[in-house]
Amino acid sequence: MIDWDYAYNVWGGLSHQLEGRTVSEGTDYKIPKIIIPYNNLEMELSCQGKGNSASTMLKVEFSQDVPFRFSISPRTANSSVVIRVDLPVQRFGDSELDQNFIIRTSNKPKLMQLLEVDKIKQAIITKLCSPYWGIQNQPNGKFLMSFQDTTLIVDQDRLEDLVKIFKLTLDTMVDMKIMHYQF
């Protein structure tokens, strides 16, 4: 059972702490949608759904220089209901990743390079970024990196860590020449 007053306070405090802005109230119990600016991009943290089926979404839209998409989700009994992406399943020779996650990518060498960043790999292994984390094409020609959890996250530290991992991933993709921040 979700303590909505507590969730509202956590999300409201997080908006201020991350120097974000609240752009609207959510559909259930007024959980705010938070926009967090980062290097000319805007990350959106929002509550999706209603009641006890509320979930958490963190997303950012950007342009890429090199086509790169991926999808990472835990391998569970319910893996068949995980968001389907038209990318081939890949193995990485890392038993922890290969046995515990379904990883799909359009560019295995780039994803391997991204996963060499210890903090990013640890975020996946510790399931900070689960049940789904990936990059997809958008109809407008841009790309969307999103994290979707099937629960409403009300742990402020975990929410902050998710934002930090998104920022680190974006910075790493800039370093890898996959994308660039437009200044």
mmCIF file with all atom_site columns, C-alpha atoms in Angstrom, residues 1-159:
data_model
loop_
_atom_site.group_PDB
_atom_site.id
_atom_site.type_symbol
_atom_site.label_atom_id
_atom_site.label_alt_id
_atom_site.label_comp_id
_atom_site.label_asym_id
_atom_site.label_entity_id
_atom_site.label_seq_id
_atom_site.pdbx_PDB_ins_code
_atom_site.Cartn_x
_atom_site.Cartn_y
_atom_site.Cartn_z
_atom_site.occupancy
_atom_site.B_iso_or_equiv
_atom_site.pdbx_formal_charge
_atom_site.auth_seq_id
_atom_site.auth_comp_id
_atom_site.auth_asym_id
_atom_site.auth_atom_id
_atom_site.pdbx_PDB_model_num
ATOM 1   C CA . MET A 1 1   ? 0.000  0.000   0.000   1.00 0.00 ? 1   MET A CA 1
ATOM 2   C CA . ILE A 1 2   ? 1.387  3.393   -0.994  1.00 0.00 ? 2   ILE A CA 1
ATOM 3   C CA . ASP A 1 3   ? 1.555  6.146   1.618   1.00 0.00 ? 3   ASP A CA 1
ATOM 4   C CA . TRP A 1 4   ? 0.547  8.952   -0.766  1.00 0.00 ? 4   TRP A CA 1
ATOM 5   C CA . ASP A 1 5   ? 1.276  11.808  1.636   1.00 0.00 ? 5   ASP A CA 1
ATOM 6   C CA . TYR A 1 6   ? 4.803  10.491  2.153   1.00 0.00 ? 6   TYR A CA 1
ATOM 7   C CA . ALA A 1 7   ? 5.267  9.967   -1.613  1.00 0.00 ? 7   ALA A CA 1
ATOM 8   C CA . TYR A 1 8   ? 4.064  13.514  -2.325  1.00 0.00 ? 8   TYR A CA 1
ATOM 9   C CA . ASN A 1 9   ? 6.549  14.936  0.197   1.00 0.00 ? 9   ASN A CA 1
ATOM 10  C CA . VAL A 1 10  ? 9.464  12.852  -1.149  1.00 0.00 ? 10  VAL A CA 1
ATOM 11  C CA . TRP A 1 11  ? 8.819  13.869  -4.765  1.00 0.00 ? 11  TRP A CA 1
ATOM 12  C CA . GLY A 1 12  ? 8.247  17.528  -3.852  1.00 0.00 ? 12  GLY A CA 1
ATOM 13  C CA . GLY A 1 13  ? 11.485 17.648  -1.857  1.00 0.00 ? 13  GLY A CA 1
ATOM 14  C CA . LEU A 1 14  ? 13.356 15.904  -4.647  1.00 0.00 ? 14  LEU A CA 1
ATOM 15  C CA . SER A 1 15  ? 12.258 18.520  -7.170  1.00 0.00 ? 15  SER A CA 1
ATOM 16  C CA . HIS A 1 16  ? 13.806 21.264  -5.057  1.00 0.00 ? 16  HIS A CA 1
ATOM 17  C CA . GLN A 1 17  ? 16.962 19.284  -4.237  1.00 0.00 ? 17  GLN A CA 1
ATOM 18  C CA . LEU A 1 18  ? 17.673 18.471  -7.914  1.00 0.00 ? 18  LEU A CA 1
ATOM 19  C CA . GLU A 1 19  ? 17.005 22.077  -8.957  1.00 0.00 ? 19  GLU A CA 1
ATOM 20  C CA . GLY A 1 20  ? 14.139 20.820  -11.052 1.00 0.00 ? 20  GLY A CA 1
ATOM 21  C CA . ARG A 1 21  ? 10.778 22.369  -11.624 1.00 0.00 ? 21  ARG A CA 1
ATOM 22  C CA . THR A 1 22  ? 7.339  20.929  -11.166 1.00 0.00 ? 22  THR A CA 1
ATOM 23  C CA . VAL A 1 23  ? 5.356  21.259  -14.393 1.00 0.00 ? 23  VAL A CA 1
ATOM 24  C CA . SER A 1 24  ? 2.135  19.527  -13.441 1.00 0.00 ? 24  SER A CA 1
ATOM 25  C CA . GLU A 1 25  ? 0.519  17.423  -10.828 1.00 0.00 ? 25  GLU A CA 1
ATOM 26  C CA . GLY A 1 26  ? 0.101  13.733  -11.485 1.00 0.00 ? 26  GLY A CA 1
ATOM 27  C CA . THR A 1 27  ? -3.167 11.939  -12.030 1.00 0.00 ? 27  THR A CA 1
ATOM 28  C CA . ASP A 1 28  ? -3.235 10.334  -8.600  1.00 0.00 ? 28  ASP A CA 1
ATOM 29  C CA . TYR A 1 29  ? -2.707 12.064  -5.262  1.00 0.00 ? 29  TYR A CA 1
ATOM 30  C CA . LYS A 1 30  ? -1.002 15.016  -6.968  1.00 0.00 ? 30  LYS A CA 1
ATOM 31  C CA . ILE A 1 31  ? 2.454  13.407  -7.299  1.00 0.00 ? 31  ILE A CA 1
ATOM 32  C CA . PRO A 1 32  ? 4.278  16.103  -9.312  1.00 0.00 ? 32  PRO A CA 1
ATOM 33  C CA . LYS A 1 33  ? 5.908  15.675  -12.706 1.00 0.00 ? 33  LYS A CA 1
ATOM 34  C CA . ILE A 1 34  ? 9.446  17.009  -12.317 1.00 0.00 ? 34  ILE A CA 1
ATOM 35  C CA . ILE A 1 35  ? 11.630 18.458  -15.094 1.00 0.00 ? 35  ILE A CA 1
ATOM 36  C CA . ILE A 1 36  ? 15.350 18.317  -14.295 1.00 0.00 ? 36  ILE A CA 1
ATOM 37  C CA . PRO A 1 37  ? 17.618 20.387  -16.588 1.00 0.00 ? 37  PRO A CA 1
ATOM 38  C CA . TYR A 1 38  ? 20.947 18.896  -17.619 1.00 0.00 ? 38  TYR A CA 1
ATOM 39  C CA . ASN A 1 39  ? 23.349 20.212  -20.301 1.00 0.00 ? 39  ASN A CA 1
ATOM 40  C CA . ASN A 1 40  ? 20.617 21.625  -22.558 1.00 0.00 ? 40  ASN A CA 1
ATOM 41  C CA . LEU A 1 41  ? 18.475 18.516  -22.071 1.00 0.00 ? 41  LEU A CA 1
ATOM 42  C CA . GLU A 1 42  ? 15.508 18.005  -19.805 1.00 0.00 ? 42  GLU A CA 1
ATOM 43  C CA . MET A 1 43  ? 14.915 14.833  -17.835 1.00 0.00 ? 43  MET A CA 1
ATOM 44  C CA . GLU A 1 44  ? 11.330 14.131  -16.871 1.00 0.00 ? 44  GLU A CA 1
ATOM 45  C CA . LEU A 1 45  ? 10.512 12.217  -13.695 1.00 0.00 ? 45  LEU A CA 1
ATOM 46  C CA . SER A 1 46  ? 6.862  11.244  -13.415 1.00 0.00 ? 46  SER A CA 1
ATOM 47  C CA . CYS A 1 47  ? 4.342  8.980   -11.755 1.00 0.00 ? 47  CYS A CA 1
ATOM 48  C CA . GLN A 1 48  ? 2.362  6.884   -14.235 1.00 0.00 ? 48  GLN A CA 1
ATOM 49  C CA . GLY A 1 49  ? -0.919 5.099   -13.554 1.00 0.00 ? 49  GLY A CA 1
ATOM 50  C CA . LYS A 1 50  ? -3.218 5.278   -10.560 1.00 0.00 ? 50  LYS A CA 1
ATOM 51  C CA . GLY A 1 51  ? -3.661 3.858   -7.105  1.00 0.00 ? 51  GLY A CA 1
ATOM 52  C CA . ASN A 1 52  ? -1.577 0.866   -6.121  1.00 0.00 ? 52  ASN A CA 1
ATOM 53  C CA . SER A 1 53  ? -0.669 0.281   -9.785  1.00 0.00 ? 53  SER A CA 1
ATOM 54  C CA . ALA A 1 54  ? 1.237  3.586   -9.928  1.00 0.00 ? 54  ALA A CA 1
ATOM 55  C CA . SER A 1 55  ? 4.686  3.333   -11.488 1.00 0.00 ? 55  SER A CA 1
ATOM 56  C CA . THR A 1 56  ? 7.779  5.501   -11.899 1.00 0.00 ? 56  THR A CA 1
ATOM 57  C CA . MET A 1 57  ? 9.185  6.806   -15.176 1.00 0.00 ? 57  MET A CA 1
ATOM 58  C CA . LEU A 1 58  ? 12.382 8.773   -15.786 1.00 0.00 ? 58  LEU A CA 1
ATOM 59  C CA . LYS A 1 59  ? 13.085 9.812   -19.356 1.00 0.00 ? 59  LYS A CA 1
ATOM 60  C CA . VAL A 1 60  ? 15.142 12.159  -21.493 1.00 0.00 ? 60  VAL A CA 1
ATOM 61  C CA . GLU A 1 61  ? 14.915 12.871  -25.227 1.00 0.00 ? 61  GLU A CA 1
ATOM 62  C CA . PHE A 1 62  ? 18.041 13.681  -27.269 1.00 0.00 ? 62  PHE A CA 1
ATOM 63  C CA . SER A 1 63  ? 19.680 13.445  -30.699 1.00 0.00 ? 63  SER A CA 1
ATOM 64  C CA . GLN A 1 64  ? 22.351 10.887  -31.558 1.00 0.00 ? 64  GLN A CA 1
ATOM 65  C CA . ASP A 1 65  ? 25.398 11.097  -33.776 1.00 0.00 ? 65  ASP A CA 1
ATOM 66  C CA . VAL A 1 66  ? 25.759 7.289   -33.960 1.00 0.00 ? 66  VAL A CA 1
ATOM 67  C CA . PRO A 1 67  ? 22.683 5.024   -33.993 1.00 0.00 ? 67  PRO A CA 1
ATOM 68  C CA . PHE A 1 68  ? 22.561 3.276   -30.636 1.00 0.00 ? 68  PHE A CA 1
ATOM 69  C CA . ARG A 1 69  ? 19.595 1.626   -28.961 1.00 0.00 ? 69  ARG A CA 1
ATOM 70  C CA . PHE A 1 70  ? 19.398 -0.831  -26.116 1.00 0.00 ? 70  PHE A CA 1
ATOM 71  C CA . SER A 1 71  ? 16.978 -2.507  -23.751 1.00 0.00 ? 71  SER A CA 1
ATOM 72  C CA . ILE A 1 72  ? 17.903 -4.046  -20.400 1.00 0.00 ? 72  ILE A CA 1
ATOM 73  C CA . SER A 1 73  ? 15.441 -5.842  -18.140 1.00 0.00 ? 73  SER A CA 1
ATOM 74  C CA . PRO A 1 74  ? 15.776 -8.460  -15.404 1.00 0.00 ? 74  PRO A CA 1
ATOM 75  C CA . ARG A 1 75  ? 15.325 -12.074 -16.443 1.00 0.00 ? 75  ARG A CA 1
ATOM 76  C CA . THR A 1 76  ? 12.336 -13.225 -14.369 1.00 0.00 ? 76  THR A CA 1
ATOM 77  C CA . ALA A 1 77  ? 9.399  -15.583 -14.591 1.00 0.00 ? 77  ALA A CA 1
ATOM 78  C CA . ASN A 1 78  ? 7.498  -12.612 -16.052 1.00 0.00 ? 78  ASN A CA 1
ATOM 79  C CA . SER A 1 79  ? 10.177 -11.773 -18.652 1.00 0.00 ? 79  SER A CA 1
ATOM 80  C CA . SER A 1 80  ? 7.685  -12.454 -21.417 1.00 0.00 ? 80  SER A CA 1
ATOM 81  C CA . VAL A 1 81  ? 5.675  -9.390  -20.379 1.00 0.00 ? 81  VAL A CA 1
ATOM 82  C CA . VAL A 1 82  ? 8.678  -7.059  -20.460 1.00 0.00 ? 82  VAL A CA 1
ATOM 83  C CA . ILE A 1 83  ? 8.505  -4.265  -23.001 1.00 0.00 ? 83  ILE A CA 1
ATOM 84  C CA . ARG A 1 84  ? 9.343  -5.761  -26.362 1.00 0.00 ? 84  ARG A CA 1
ATOM 85  C CA . VAL A 1 85  ? 11.902 -4.015  -28.516 1.00 0.00 ? 85  VAL A CA 1
ATOM 86  C CA . ASP A 1 86  ? 12.850 -5.018  -32.054 1.00 0.00 ? 86  ASP A CA 1
ATOM 87  C CA . LEU A 1 87  ? 16.497 -5.592  -31.152 1.00 0.00 ? 87  LEU A CA 1
ATOM 88  C CA . PRO A 1 88  ? 18.393 -8.884  -30.995 1.00 0.00 ? 88  PRO A CA 1
ATOM 89  C CA . VAL A 1 89  ? 19.119 -10.404 -27.596 1.00 0.00 ? 89  VAL A CA 1
ATOM 90  C CA . GLN A 1 90  ? 22.861 -10.243 -26.895 1.00 0.00 ? 90  GLN A CA 1
ATOM 91  C CA . ARG A 1 91  ? 25.226 -12.170 -24.654 1.00 0.00 ? 91  ARG A CA 1
ATOM 92  C CA . PHE A 1 92  ? 28.206 -10.378 -23.148 1.00 0.00 ? 92  PHE A CA 1
ATOM 93  C CA . GLY A 1 93  ? 30.298 -13.160 -21.646 1.00 0.00 ? 93  GLY A CA 1
ATOM 94  C CA . ASP A 1 94  ? 29.573 -11.762 -18.192 1.00 0.00 ? 94  ASP A CA 1
ATOM 95  C CA . SER A 1 95  ? 27.734 -14.481 -16.266 1.00 0.00 ? 95  SER A CA 1
ATOM 96  C CA . GLU A 1 96  ? 26.021 -12.036 -13.909 1.00 0.00 ? 96  GLU A CA 1
ATOM 97  C CA . LEU A 1 97  ? 24.605 -9.991  -16.772 1.00 0.00 ? 97  LEU A CA 1
ATOM 98  C CA . ASP A 1 98  ? 23.882 -12.891 -19.138 1.00 0.00 ? 98  ASP A CA 1
ATOM 99  C CA . GLN A 1 99  ? 22.092 -15.035 -16.544 1.00 0.00 ? 99  GLN A CA 1
ATOM 100 C CA . ASN A 1 100 ? 20.112 -12.313 -14.810 1.00 0.00 ? 100 ASN A CA 1
ATOM 101 C CA . PHE A 1 101 ? 19.143 -9.874  -17.571 1.00 0.00 ? 101 PHE A CA 1
ATOM 102 C CA . ILE A 1 102 ? 17.663 -9.776  -21.038 1.00 0.00 ? 102 ILE A CA 1
ATOM 103 C CA . ILE A 1 103 ? 19.870 -7.363  -22.947 1.00 0.00 ? 103 ILE A CA 1
ATOM 104 C CA . ARG A 1 104 ? 19.064 -6.220  -26.467 1.00 0.00 ? 104 ARG A CA 1
ATOM 105 C CA . THR A 1 105 ? 21.039 -3.725  -28.527 1.00 0.00 ? 105 THR A CA 1
ATOM 106 C CA . SER A 1 106 ? 21.545 -2.358  -32.004 1.00 0.00 ? 106 SER A CA 1
ATOM 107 C CA . ASN A 1 107 ? 25.257 -1.803  -31.339 1.00 0.00 ? 107 ASN A CA 1
ATOM 108 C CA . LYS A 1 108 ? 26.886 -4.431  -29.103 1.00 0.00 ? 108 LYS A CA 1
ATOM 109 C CA . PRO A 1 109 ? 30.393 -2.843  -29.122 1.00 0.00 ? 109 PRO A CA 1
ATOM 110 C CA . LYS A 1 110 ? 28.967 0.508   -27.950 1.00 0.00 ? 110 LYS A CA 1
ATOM 111 C CA . LEU A 1 111 ? 26.857 -1.127  -25.232 1.00 0.00 ? 111 LEU A CA 1
ATOM 112 C CA . MET A 1 112 ? 29.893 -3.134  -24.077 1.00 0.00 ? 112 MET A CA 1
ATOM 113 C CA . GLN A 1 113 ? 31.845 0.120   -23.895 1.00 0.00 ? 113 GLN A CA 1
ATOM 114 C CA . LEU A 1 114 ? 29.029 1.773   -21.918 1.00 0.00 ? 114 LEU A CA 1
ATOM 115 C CA . LEU A 1 115 ? 28.903 -1.185  -19.503 1.00 0.00 ? 115 LEU A CA 1
ATOM 116 C CA . GLU A 1 116 ? 32.650 -0.847  -18.874 1.00 0.00 ? 116 GLU A CA 1
ATOM 117 C CA . VAL A 1 117 ? 31.735 2.151   -16.695 1.00 0.00 ? 117 VAL A CA 1
ATOM 118 C CA . ASP A 1 118 ? 31.549 0.450   -13.322 1.00 0.00 ? 118 ASP A CA 1
ATOM 119 C CA . LYS A 1 119 ? 28.820 2.673   -11.858 1.00 0.00 ? 119 LYS A CA 1
ATOM 120 C CA . ILE A 1 120 ? 26.550 2.034   -14.841 1.00 0.00 ? 120 ILE A CA 1
ATOM 121 C CA . LYS A 1 121 ? 27.109 -1.723  -14.719 1.00 0.00 ? 121 LYS A CA 1
ATOM 122 C CA . GLN A 1 122 ? 26.555 -1.760  -10.944 1.00 0.00 ? 122 GLN A CA 1
ATOM 123 C CA . ALA A 1 123 ? 23.291 0.168   -11.362 1.00 0.00 ? 123 ALA A CA 1
ATOM 124 C CA . ILE A 1 124 ? 22.077 -2.642  -13.599 1.00 0.00 ? 124 ILE A CA 1
ATOM 125 C CA . ILE A 1 125 ? 23.377 -5.508  -11.469 1.00 0.00 ? 125 ILE A CA 1
ATOM 126 C CA . THR A 1 126 ? 21.946 -4.080  -8.234  1.00 0.00 ? 126 THR A CA 1
ATOM 127 C CA . LYS A 1 127 ? 18.684 -3.554  -10.128 1.00 0.00 ? 127 LYS A CA 1
ATOM 128 C CA . LEU A 1 128 ? 18.692 0.171   -9.475  1.00 0.00 ? 128 LEU A CA 1
ATOM 129 C CA . CYS A 1 129 ? 17.597 0.430   -13.104 1.00 0.00 ? 129 CYS A CA 1
ATOM 130 C CA . SER A 1 130 ? 14.919 -2.238  -13.334 1.00 0.00 ? 130 SER A CA 1
ATOM 131 C CA . PRO A 1 131 ? 12.594 -3.585  -14.574 1.00 0.00 ? 131 PRO A CA 1
ATOM 132 C CA . TYR A 1 132 ? 13.284 -1.709  -17.801 1.00 0.00 ? 132 TYR A CA 1
ATOM 133 C CA . TRP A 1 133 ? 15.979 0.686   -18.970 1.00 0.00 ? 133 TRP A CA 1
ATOM 134 C CA . GLY A 1 134 ? 16.722 1.496   -22.568 1.00 0.00 ? 134 GLY A CA 1
ATOM 135 C CA . ILE A 1 135 ? 16.969 3.794   -25.550 1.00 0.00 ? 135 ILE A CA 1
ATOM 136 C CA . GLN A 1 136 ? 14.309 3.763   -28.257 1.00 0.00 ? 136 GLN A CA 1
ATOM 137 C CA . ASN A 1 137 ? 13.679 5.628   -31.507 1.00 0.00 ? 137 ASN A CA 1
ATOM 138 C CA . GLN A 1 138 ? 11.083 8.386   -31.412 1.00 0.00 ? 138 GLN A CA 1
ATOM 139 C CA . PRO A 1 139 ? 8.760  9.299   -34.311 1.00 0.00 ? 139 PRO A CA 1
ATOM 140 C CA . ASN A 1 140 ? 10.301 12.813  -34.392 1.00 0.00 ? 140 ASN A CA 1
ATOM 141 C CA . GLY A 1 141 ? 13.737 11.384  -35.297 1.00 0.00 ? 141 GLY A CA 1
ATOM 142 C CA . LYS A 1 142 ? 15.129 11.775  -31.788 1.00 0.00 ? 142 LYS A CA 1
ATOM 143 C CA . PHE A 1 143 ? 15.890 9.089   -29.225 1.00 0.00 ? 143 PHE A CA 1
ATOM 144 C CA . LEU A 1 144 ? 14.366 8.490   -25.821 1.00 0.00 ? 144 LEU A CA 1
ATOM 145 C CA . MET A 1 145 ? 16.291 7.005   -22.926 1.00 0.00 ? 145 MET A CA 1
ATOM 146 C CA . SER A 1 146 ? 13.826 5.809   -20.325 1.00 0.00 ? 146 SER A CA 1
ATOM 147 C CA . PHE A 1 147 ? 13.652 3.961   -17.068 1.00 0.00 ? 147 PHE A CA 1
ATOM 148 C CA . GLN A 1 148 ? 10.342 2.408   -16.089 1.00 0.00 ? 148 GLN A CA 1
ATOM 149 C CA . ASP A 1 149 ? 9.665  0.732   -12.775 1.00 0.00 ? 149 ASP A CA 1
ATOM 150 C CA . THR A 1 150 ? 6.369  -1.031  -12.112 1.00 0.00 ? 150 THR A CA 1
ATOM 151 C CA . THR A 1 151 ? 6.171  0.566   -8.664  1.00 0.00 ? 151 THR A CA 1
ATOM 152 C CA . LEU A 1 152 ? 6.038  4.125   -7.431  1.00 0.00 ? 152 LEU A CA 1
ATOM 153 C CA . ILE A 1 153 ? 9.505  4.718   -6.004  1.00 0.00 ? 153 ILE A CA 1
ATOM 154 C CA . VAL A 1 154 ? 9.292  6.683   -2.763  1.00 0.00 ? 154 VAL A CA 1
ATOM 155 C CA . ASP A 1 155 ? 12.906 6.230   -1.661  1.00 0.00 ? 155 ASP A CA 1
ATOM 156 C CA . GLN A 1 156 ? 14.508 9.631   -2.202  1.00 0.00 ? 156 GLN A CA 1
ATOM 157 C CA . ASP A 1 157 ? 18.041 8.189   -2.309  1.00 0.00 ? 157 ASP A CA 1
ATOM 158 C CA . ARG A 1 158 ? 17.059 5.717   -5.030  1.00 0.00 ? 158 ARG A CA 1
ATOM 159 C CA . LEU A 1 159 ? 15.370 8.452   -7.078  1.00 0.00 ? 159 LEU A CA 1
#
